[in-house]
GROMACS .gro file of C-alpha atoms in nm:
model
  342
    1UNK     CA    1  -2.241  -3.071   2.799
    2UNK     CA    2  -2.212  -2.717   2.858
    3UNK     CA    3  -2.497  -2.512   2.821
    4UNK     CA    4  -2.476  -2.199   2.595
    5UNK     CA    5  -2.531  -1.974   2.886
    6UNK     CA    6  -2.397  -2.093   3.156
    7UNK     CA    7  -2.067  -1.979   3.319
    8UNK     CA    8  -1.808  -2.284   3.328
    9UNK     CA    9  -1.495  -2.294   3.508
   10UNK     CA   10  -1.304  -2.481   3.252
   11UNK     CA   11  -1.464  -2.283   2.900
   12UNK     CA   12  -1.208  -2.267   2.585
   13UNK     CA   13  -1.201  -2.033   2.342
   14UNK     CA   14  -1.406  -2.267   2.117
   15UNK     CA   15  -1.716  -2.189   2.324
   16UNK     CA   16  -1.636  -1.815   2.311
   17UNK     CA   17  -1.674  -1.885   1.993
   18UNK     CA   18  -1.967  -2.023   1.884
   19UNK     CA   19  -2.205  -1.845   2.131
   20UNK     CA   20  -2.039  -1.564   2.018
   21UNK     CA   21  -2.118  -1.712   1.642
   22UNK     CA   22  -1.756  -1.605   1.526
   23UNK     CA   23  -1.392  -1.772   1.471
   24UNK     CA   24  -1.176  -1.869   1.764
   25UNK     CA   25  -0.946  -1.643   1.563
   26UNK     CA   26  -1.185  -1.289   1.592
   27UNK     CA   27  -1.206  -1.386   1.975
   28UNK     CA   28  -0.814  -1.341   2.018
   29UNK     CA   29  -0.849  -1.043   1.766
   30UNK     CA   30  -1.181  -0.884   1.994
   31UNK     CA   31  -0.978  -1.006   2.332
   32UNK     CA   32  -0.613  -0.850   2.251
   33UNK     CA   33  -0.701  -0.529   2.076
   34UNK     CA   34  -1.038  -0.452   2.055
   35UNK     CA   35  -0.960  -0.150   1.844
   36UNK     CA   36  -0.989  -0.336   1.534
   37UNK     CA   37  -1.291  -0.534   1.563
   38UNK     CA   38  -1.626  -0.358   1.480
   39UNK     CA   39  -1.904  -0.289   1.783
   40UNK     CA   40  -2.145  -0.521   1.674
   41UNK     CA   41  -1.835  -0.835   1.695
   42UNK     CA   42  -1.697  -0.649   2.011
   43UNK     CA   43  -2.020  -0.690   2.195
   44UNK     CA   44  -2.100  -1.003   2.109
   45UNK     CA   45  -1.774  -1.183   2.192
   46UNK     CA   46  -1.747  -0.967   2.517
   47UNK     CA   47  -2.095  -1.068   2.628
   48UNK     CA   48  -2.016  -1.448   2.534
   49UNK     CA   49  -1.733  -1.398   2.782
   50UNK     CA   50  -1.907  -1.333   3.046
   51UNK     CA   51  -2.153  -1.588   2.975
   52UNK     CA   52  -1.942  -1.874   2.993
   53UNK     CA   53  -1.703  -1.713   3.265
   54UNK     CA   54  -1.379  -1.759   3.017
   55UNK     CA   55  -1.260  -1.434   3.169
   56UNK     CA   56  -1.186  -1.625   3.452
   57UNK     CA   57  -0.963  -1.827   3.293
   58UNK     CA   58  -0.772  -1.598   3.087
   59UNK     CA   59  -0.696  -1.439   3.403
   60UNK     CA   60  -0.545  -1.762   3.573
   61UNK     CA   61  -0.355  -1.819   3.231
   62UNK     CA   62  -0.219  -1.509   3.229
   63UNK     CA   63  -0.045  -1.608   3.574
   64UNK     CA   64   0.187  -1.860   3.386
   65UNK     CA   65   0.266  -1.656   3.114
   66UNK     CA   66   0.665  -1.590   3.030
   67UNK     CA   67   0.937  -1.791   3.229
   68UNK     CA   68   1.220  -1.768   2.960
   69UNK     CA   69   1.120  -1.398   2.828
   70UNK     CA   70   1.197  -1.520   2.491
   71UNK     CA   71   1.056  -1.680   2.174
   72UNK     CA   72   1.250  -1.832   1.889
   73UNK     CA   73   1.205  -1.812   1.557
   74UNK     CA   74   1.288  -2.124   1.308
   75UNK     CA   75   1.379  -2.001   0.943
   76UNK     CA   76   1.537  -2.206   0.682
   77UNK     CA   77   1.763  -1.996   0.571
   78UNK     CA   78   1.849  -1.658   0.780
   79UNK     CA   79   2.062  -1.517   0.523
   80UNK     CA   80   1.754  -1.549   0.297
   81UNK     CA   81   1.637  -1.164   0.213
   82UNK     CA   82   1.243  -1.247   0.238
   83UNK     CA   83   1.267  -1.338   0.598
   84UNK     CA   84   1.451  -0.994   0.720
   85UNK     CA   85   1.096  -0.786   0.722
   86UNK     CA   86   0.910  -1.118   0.898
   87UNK     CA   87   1.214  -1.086   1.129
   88UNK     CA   88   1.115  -0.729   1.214
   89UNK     CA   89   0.770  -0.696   1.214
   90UNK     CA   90   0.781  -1.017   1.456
   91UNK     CA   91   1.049  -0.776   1.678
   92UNK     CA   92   0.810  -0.448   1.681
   93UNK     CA   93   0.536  -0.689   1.866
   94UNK     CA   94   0.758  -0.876   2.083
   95UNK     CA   95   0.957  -0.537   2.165
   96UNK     CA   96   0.638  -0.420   2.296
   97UNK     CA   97   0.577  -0.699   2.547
   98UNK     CA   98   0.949  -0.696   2.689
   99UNK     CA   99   1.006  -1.037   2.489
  100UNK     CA  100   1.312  -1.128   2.335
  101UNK     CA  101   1.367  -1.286   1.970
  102UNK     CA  102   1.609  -1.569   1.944
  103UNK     CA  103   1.683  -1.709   1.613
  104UNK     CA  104   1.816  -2.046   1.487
  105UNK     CA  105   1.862  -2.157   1.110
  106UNK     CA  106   1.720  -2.451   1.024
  107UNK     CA  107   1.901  -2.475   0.697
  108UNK     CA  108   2.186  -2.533   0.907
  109UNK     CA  109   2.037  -2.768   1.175
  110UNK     CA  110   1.788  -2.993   0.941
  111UNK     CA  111   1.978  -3.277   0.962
  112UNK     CA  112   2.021  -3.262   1.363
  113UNK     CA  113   1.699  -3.389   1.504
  114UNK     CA  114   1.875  -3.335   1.859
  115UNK     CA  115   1.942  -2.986   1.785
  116UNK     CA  116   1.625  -2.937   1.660
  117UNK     CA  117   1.433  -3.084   1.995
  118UNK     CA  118   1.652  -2.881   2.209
  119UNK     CA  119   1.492  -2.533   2.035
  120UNK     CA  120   1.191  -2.693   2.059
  121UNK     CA  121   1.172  -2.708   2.428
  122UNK     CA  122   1.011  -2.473   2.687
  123UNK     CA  123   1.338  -2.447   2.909
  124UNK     CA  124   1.461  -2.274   2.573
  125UNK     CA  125   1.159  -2.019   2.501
  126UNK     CA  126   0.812  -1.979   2.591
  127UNK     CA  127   0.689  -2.041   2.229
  128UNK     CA  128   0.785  -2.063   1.848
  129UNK     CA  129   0.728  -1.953   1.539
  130UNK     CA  130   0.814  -2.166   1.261
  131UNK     CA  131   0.865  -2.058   0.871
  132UNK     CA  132   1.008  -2.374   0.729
  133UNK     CA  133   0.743  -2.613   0.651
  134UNK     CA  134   0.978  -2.896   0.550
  135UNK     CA  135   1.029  -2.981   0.971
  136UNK     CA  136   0.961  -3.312   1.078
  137UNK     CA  137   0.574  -3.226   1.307
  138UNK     CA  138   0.627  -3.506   1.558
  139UNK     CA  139   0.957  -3.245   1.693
  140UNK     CA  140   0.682  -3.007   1.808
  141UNK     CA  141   0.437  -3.256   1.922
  142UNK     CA  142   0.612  -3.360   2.271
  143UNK     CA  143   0.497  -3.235   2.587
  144UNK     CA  144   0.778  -3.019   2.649
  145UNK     CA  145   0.737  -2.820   2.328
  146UNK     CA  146   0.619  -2.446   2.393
  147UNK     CA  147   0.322  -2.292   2.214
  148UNK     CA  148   0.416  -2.280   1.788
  149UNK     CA  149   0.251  -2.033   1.547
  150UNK     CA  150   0.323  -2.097   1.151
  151UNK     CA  151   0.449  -1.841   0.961
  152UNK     CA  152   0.410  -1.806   0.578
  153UNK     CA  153   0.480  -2.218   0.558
  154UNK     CA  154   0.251  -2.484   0.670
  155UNK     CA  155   0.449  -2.791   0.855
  156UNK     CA  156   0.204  -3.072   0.705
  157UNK     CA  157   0.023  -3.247   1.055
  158UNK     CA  158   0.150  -3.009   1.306
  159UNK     CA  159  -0.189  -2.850   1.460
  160UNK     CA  160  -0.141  -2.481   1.526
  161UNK     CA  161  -0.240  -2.104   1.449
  162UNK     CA  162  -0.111  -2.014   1.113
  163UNK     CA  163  -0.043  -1.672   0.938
  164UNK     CA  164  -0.047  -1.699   0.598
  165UNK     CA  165  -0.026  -1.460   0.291
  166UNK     CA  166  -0.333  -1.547  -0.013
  167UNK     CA  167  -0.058  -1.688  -0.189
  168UNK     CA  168  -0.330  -1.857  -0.495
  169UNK     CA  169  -0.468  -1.497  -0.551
  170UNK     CA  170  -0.168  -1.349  -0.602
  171UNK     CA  171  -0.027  -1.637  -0.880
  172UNK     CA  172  -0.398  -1.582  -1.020
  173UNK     CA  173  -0.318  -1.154  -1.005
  174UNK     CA  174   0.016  -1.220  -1.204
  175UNK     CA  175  -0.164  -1.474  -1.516
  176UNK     CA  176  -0.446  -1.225  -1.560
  177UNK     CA  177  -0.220  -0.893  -1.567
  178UNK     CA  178  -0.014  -1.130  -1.830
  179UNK     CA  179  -0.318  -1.178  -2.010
  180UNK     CA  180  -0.423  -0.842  -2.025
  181UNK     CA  181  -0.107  -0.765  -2.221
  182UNK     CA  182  -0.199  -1.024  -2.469
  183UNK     CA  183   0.003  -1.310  -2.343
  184UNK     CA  184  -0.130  -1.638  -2.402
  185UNK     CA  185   0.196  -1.865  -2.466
  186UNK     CA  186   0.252  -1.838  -2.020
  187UNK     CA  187   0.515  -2.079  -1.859
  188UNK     CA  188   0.510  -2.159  -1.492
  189UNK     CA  189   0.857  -2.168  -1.280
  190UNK     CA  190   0.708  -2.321  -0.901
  191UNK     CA  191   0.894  -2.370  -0.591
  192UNK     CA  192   0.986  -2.709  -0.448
  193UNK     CA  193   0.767  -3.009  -0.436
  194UNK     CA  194   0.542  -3.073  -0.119
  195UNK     CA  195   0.559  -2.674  -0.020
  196UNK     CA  196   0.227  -2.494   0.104
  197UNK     CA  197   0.376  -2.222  -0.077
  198UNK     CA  198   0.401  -2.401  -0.411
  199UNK     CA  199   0.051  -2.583  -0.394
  200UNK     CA  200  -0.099  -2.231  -0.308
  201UNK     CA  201   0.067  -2.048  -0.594
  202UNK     CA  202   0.011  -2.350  -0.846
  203UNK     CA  203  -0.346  -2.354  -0.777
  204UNK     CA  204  -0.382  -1.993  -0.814
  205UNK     CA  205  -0.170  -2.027  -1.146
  206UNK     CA  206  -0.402  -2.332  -1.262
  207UNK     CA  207  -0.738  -2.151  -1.175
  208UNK     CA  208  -0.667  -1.852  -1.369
  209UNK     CA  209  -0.537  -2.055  -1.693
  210UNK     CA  210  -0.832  -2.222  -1.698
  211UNK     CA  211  -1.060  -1.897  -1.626
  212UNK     CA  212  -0.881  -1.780  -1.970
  213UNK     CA  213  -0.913  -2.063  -2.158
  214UNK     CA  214  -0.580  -2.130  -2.150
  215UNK     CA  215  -0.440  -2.470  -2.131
  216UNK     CA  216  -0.097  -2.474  -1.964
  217UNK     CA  217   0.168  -2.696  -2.167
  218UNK     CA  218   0.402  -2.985  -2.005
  219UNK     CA  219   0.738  -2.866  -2.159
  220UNK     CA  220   0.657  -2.466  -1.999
  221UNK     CA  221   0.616  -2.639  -1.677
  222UNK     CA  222   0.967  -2.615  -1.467
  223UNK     CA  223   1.029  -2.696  -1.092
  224UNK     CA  224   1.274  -2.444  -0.858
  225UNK     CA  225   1.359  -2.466  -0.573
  226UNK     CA  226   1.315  -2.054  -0.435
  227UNK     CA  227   1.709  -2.019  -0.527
  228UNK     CA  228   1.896  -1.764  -0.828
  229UNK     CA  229   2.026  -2.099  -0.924
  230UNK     CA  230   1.703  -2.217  -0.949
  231UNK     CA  231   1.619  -1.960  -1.188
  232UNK     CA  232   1.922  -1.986  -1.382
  233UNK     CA  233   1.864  -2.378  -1.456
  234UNK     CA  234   1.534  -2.312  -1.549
  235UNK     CA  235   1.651  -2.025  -1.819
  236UNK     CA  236   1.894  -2.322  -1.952
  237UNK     CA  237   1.522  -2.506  -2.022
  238UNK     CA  238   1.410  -2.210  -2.200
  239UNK     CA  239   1.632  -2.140  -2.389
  240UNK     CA  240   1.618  -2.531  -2.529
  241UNK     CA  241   1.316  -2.487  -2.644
  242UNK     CA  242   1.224  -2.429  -3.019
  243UNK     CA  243   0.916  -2.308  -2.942
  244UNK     CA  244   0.970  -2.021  -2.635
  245UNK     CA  245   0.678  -1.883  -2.385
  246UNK     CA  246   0.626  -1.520  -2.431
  247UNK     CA  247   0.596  -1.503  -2.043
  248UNK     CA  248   0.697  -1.672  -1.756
  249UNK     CA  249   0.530  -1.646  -1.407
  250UNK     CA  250   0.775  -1.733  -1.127
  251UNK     CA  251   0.695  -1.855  -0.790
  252UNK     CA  252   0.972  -1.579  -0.600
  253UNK     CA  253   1.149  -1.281  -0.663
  254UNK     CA  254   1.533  -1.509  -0.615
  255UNK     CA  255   1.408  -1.718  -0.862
  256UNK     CA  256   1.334  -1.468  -1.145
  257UNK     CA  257   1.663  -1.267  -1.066
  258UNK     CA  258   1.834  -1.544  -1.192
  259UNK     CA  259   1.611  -1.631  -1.460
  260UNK     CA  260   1.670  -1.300  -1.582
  261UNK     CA  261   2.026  -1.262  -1.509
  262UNK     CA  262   2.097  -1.556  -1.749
  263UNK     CA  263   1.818  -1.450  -2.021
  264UNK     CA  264   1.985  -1.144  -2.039
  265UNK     CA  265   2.328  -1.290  -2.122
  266UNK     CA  266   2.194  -1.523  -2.382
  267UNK     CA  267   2.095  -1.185  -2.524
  268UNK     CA  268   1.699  -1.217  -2.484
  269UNK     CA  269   1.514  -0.879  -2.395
  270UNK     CA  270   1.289  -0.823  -2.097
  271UNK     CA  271   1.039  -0.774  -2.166
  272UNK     CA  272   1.048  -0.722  -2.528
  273UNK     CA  273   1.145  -1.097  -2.586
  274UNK     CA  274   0.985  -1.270  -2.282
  275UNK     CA  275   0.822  -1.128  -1.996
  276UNK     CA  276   0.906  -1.207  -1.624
  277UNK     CA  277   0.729  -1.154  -1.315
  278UNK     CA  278   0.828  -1.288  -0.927
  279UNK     CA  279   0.612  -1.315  -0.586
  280UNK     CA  280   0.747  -1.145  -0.275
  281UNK     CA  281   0.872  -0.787  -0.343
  282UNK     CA  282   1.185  -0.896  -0.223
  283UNK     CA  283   1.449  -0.530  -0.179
  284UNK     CA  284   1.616  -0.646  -0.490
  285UNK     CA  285   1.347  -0.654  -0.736
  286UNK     CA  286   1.306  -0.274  -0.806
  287UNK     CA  287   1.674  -0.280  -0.837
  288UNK     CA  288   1.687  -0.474  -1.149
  289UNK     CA  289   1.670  -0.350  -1.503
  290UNK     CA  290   1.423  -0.380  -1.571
  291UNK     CA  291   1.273  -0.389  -1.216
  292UNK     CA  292   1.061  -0.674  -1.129
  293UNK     CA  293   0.642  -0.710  -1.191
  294UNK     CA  294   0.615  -0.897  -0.815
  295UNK     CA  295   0.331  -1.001  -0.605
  296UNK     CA  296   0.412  -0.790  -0.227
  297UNK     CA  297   0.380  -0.964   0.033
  298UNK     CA  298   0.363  -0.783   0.341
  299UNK     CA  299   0.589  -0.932   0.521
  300UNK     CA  300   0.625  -0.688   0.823
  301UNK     CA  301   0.227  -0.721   0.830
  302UNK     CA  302   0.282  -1.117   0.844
  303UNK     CA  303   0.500  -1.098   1.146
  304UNK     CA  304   0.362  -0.876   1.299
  305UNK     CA  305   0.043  -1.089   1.304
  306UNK     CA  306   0.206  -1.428   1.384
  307UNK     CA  307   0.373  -1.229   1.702
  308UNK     CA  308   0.068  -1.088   1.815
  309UNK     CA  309  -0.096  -1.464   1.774
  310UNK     CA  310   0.186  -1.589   1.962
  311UNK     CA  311   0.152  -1.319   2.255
  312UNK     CA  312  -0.267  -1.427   2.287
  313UNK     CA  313  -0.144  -1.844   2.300
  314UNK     CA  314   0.096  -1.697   2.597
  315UNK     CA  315  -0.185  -1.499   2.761
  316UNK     CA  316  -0.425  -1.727   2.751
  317UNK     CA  317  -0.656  -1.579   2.461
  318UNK     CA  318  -0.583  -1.800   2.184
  319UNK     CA  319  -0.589  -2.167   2.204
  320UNK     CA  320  -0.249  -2.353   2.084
  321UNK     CA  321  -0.400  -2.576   1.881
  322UNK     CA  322  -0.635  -2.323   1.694
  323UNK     CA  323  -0.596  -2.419   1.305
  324UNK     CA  324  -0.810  -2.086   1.223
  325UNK     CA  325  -0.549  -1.961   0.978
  326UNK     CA  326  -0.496  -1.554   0.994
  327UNK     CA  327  -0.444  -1.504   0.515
  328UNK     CA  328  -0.262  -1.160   0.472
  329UNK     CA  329  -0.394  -1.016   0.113
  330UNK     CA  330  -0.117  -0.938  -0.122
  331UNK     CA  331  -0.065  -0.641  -0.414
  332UNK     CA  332   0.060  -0.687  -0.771
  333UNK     CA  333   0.312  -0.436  -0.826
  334UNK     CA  334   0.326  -0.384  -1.226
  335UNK     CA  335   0.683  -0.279  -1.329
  336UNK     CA  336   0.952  -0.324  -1.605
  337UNK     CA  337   0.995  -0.662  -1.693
  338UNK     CA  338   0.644  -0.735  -1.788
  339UNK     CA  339   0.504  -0.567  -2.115
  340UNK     CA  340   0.251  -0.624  -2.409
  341UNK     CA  341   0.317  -1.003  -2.582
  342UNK     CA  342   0.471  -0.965  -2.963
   0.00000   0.00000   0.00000
C-alpha cells in the first residue's frame, strides 16, 4: 500500500485526494483553474501533488490527449429548447481548447444499438457527454468507448463524472412559495417513470408536503412525459375532477405550456382559478400570459461545467470513472401564473 507521503509513479487522483482530505472532484477544480478554489484548498491539494508525484502523471497523460479534436454530445431530442443553452455553454469551453462539438440525437437513434456503438467509439471522438439517461450503460462500458461525463440525466449503472442541477430543492422552492400564497389543495404533474430527473423533483415535492403538513392526494398525482402533450392530457385529468387542486406544480416548463394552453381554453383563469408553475426557465415561459413561476436552471452554467469536466478526464486531471457528482443550485423565478389560493 502506498504510503501517504511517498511519491508513487502510478498515484490516481483518489490519493490526491484523501491526503489532500478533499473530493476527487475539488482536485480537478484546484488542478484546472485554480482561480476558484480558496488558498487554504489550493495549498493543500498542490502540496498532496507533490507528495505522491501525481504531477508526473498528469504530465504523461496529457501526451495522449486529443486524436479526433472532437467530442460528441448525446441528447434525446435536439430540437428540444432546454438543451440549446447546455449546447452552448458546452461550445464556449470546448471553443477554448480548439475542440469541436459533434452532435447526434438519440431520439432518433434509440432504437439502433449499432448506431449508437459507433458514436460511442474513440475513432469517433475523444469523449462524450451524455443527457439522455434512458441509454442502455453496457454501450459505454466497452473498451473502445472514450471518456463520458453525464449531463443533467443520470444513465442508471454507467460509472462516470456527473453534472447535475439540485433538482429536489428546486420542486421543494416551488411547494413552499405555493404555500406561502395559501395553497394547500397542490397537485403534482412529474416527468417519466425511471428518470433521475423525476425521482429528484418528486422527492423534493414529497419532502416539502410533508414539512407542511400536507398530505399529497392519489387522484392530484399525474405522470408526463416532459412534452406540451403531456401537459395537455394531464389538463383533460383536471378538468375531470369534481373536486380541482388550487395549484399544480409541474416537473418542466413544456409541460405546463400545455397544461395551460388547454386550461385556458376550457375557460379556467391563471392564476385566479388554478395556479401553475414549471422547472427549467425554458425561453418560452416569460412569453406566456401569464408568464411562467419556473425553477432556472442554469443551463449554460451546467455545460459549461460538464465541458470543463470533460477537458480534466482528457488531460489527465480527473479520473473517468469519478462518480463525485458536480449539483448546479437553481433560482425560483416568481411570475404570473402563480398567485394567492381563493
Amino acid at each position: 500500500m502506498m504510503n501517504d507521503r511517498t511519491p508513487h509513479p502510478t498515484a490516481r487522483i483518489s490519493d490526491v485526494a484523501r491526503l489532500a482530505k478533499v473530493s476527487t472532484a475539488t482536485v480537478s477544480r484546484t488542478l484546472s483553474n485554480p482561480a476558484i478554489v480558496s488558498e487554504k484548498t489550493r495549498t493543500a491539494v498542490l502540496s498532496a501533488v507533490q507528495a505522491t508525484g501525481y504531477s508526473a502523471n498528469v504530465v504523461a497523460r496529457n501526451l495522449r490527449r486529443q486524436r479526433t479534436g472532437g467530442v460528441m454530445v448525446l441528447a434525446p431530442n435536439l430540437a428540444n429548447p432546454f438543451f440549446s443553452e447546455i449546447l452552448a455553454g458546452m461550445s464556449d469551453v470546448l471553443h477554448e481548447e480548439d475542440i469541436n462539438l459533434i452532435l447526434a440525437d438519440t431520439q432518433v437513434d434509440i432504437r439502433s444499438r449499432r448506431r449508437l456503438i459507433g458514436f460511442a467509439d474513440r475513432s469517433r471522438a475523444d469523449g462524450l457527454m451524455i443527457l439522455d439517461g434512458r441509454l442502455d450503460p453496457t454501450l459505454f462500458q466497452r473498451p473502445q468507448c472514450p471518456p463520458v461525463v453525464q449531463v443533467c440525466e443520470v444513465v442508471e449503472g454507467l460509472h462516470s463524472p456527473r453534472v447535475v442541477v439540485d433538482n429536489a430543492s428546486g420542486t421543494a422552492a416551488v411547494v413552499d412559495h405555493l404555500v406561502e400564497l395559501g395553497h394547500r389543495r397542490i397537485a403534482h404533474l412529474s416527468g417519466p417513470d425511471r428518470n433521475s430527473l423525476t425521482s429528484g423533483r418528486e422527492r423534493g415535492f414529497s419532502s416539502a408536503m410533508a414539512r407542511h403538513g400536507l398530505a399529497p392526494r392519489a387522484e392530484w398525482s399525474f405522470r408526463g412525459d416532459f412534452t406540451l402533450a403531456g401537459g395537455e392530457a394531464a389538463a383533460a385529468r383536471i378538468l375531470a375532477l369534481s373536486a380541482r387542486p388550487s395549484a399544480i406544480v409541474c416537473d418542466n416548463d413544456e409541460m405546463a405550456c400545455g397544461l395551460m394552453s388547454a386550461l385556458h381554453r376550457a375557460g379556467l383563469s391563471i392564476p385566479g382559478d388554478i395556479s401553475v408553475t414549471g422547472f427549467d426557465d425554458i425561453e418560452l415561459s416569460r412569453h406566456l400570459t401569464p408568464a411562467l413561476t419556473t425553477i432556472r436552471q442554469p443551463r449554460r452554467i451546467v455545460g459549461r461545467a460538464a465541458a470543463a469536466r470533460l477537458i480534466a478526464i482528457l488531460s489527465g486531471t480527473l479520473d473517468e470513472k469519478d462518480e463525485d457528482n458536480e449539483v448546479i443550485p437553481v433560482e425560483l423565478v416568481i411570475r404570473g401564473s402563480t398567485g394567492p389560493a381563493r
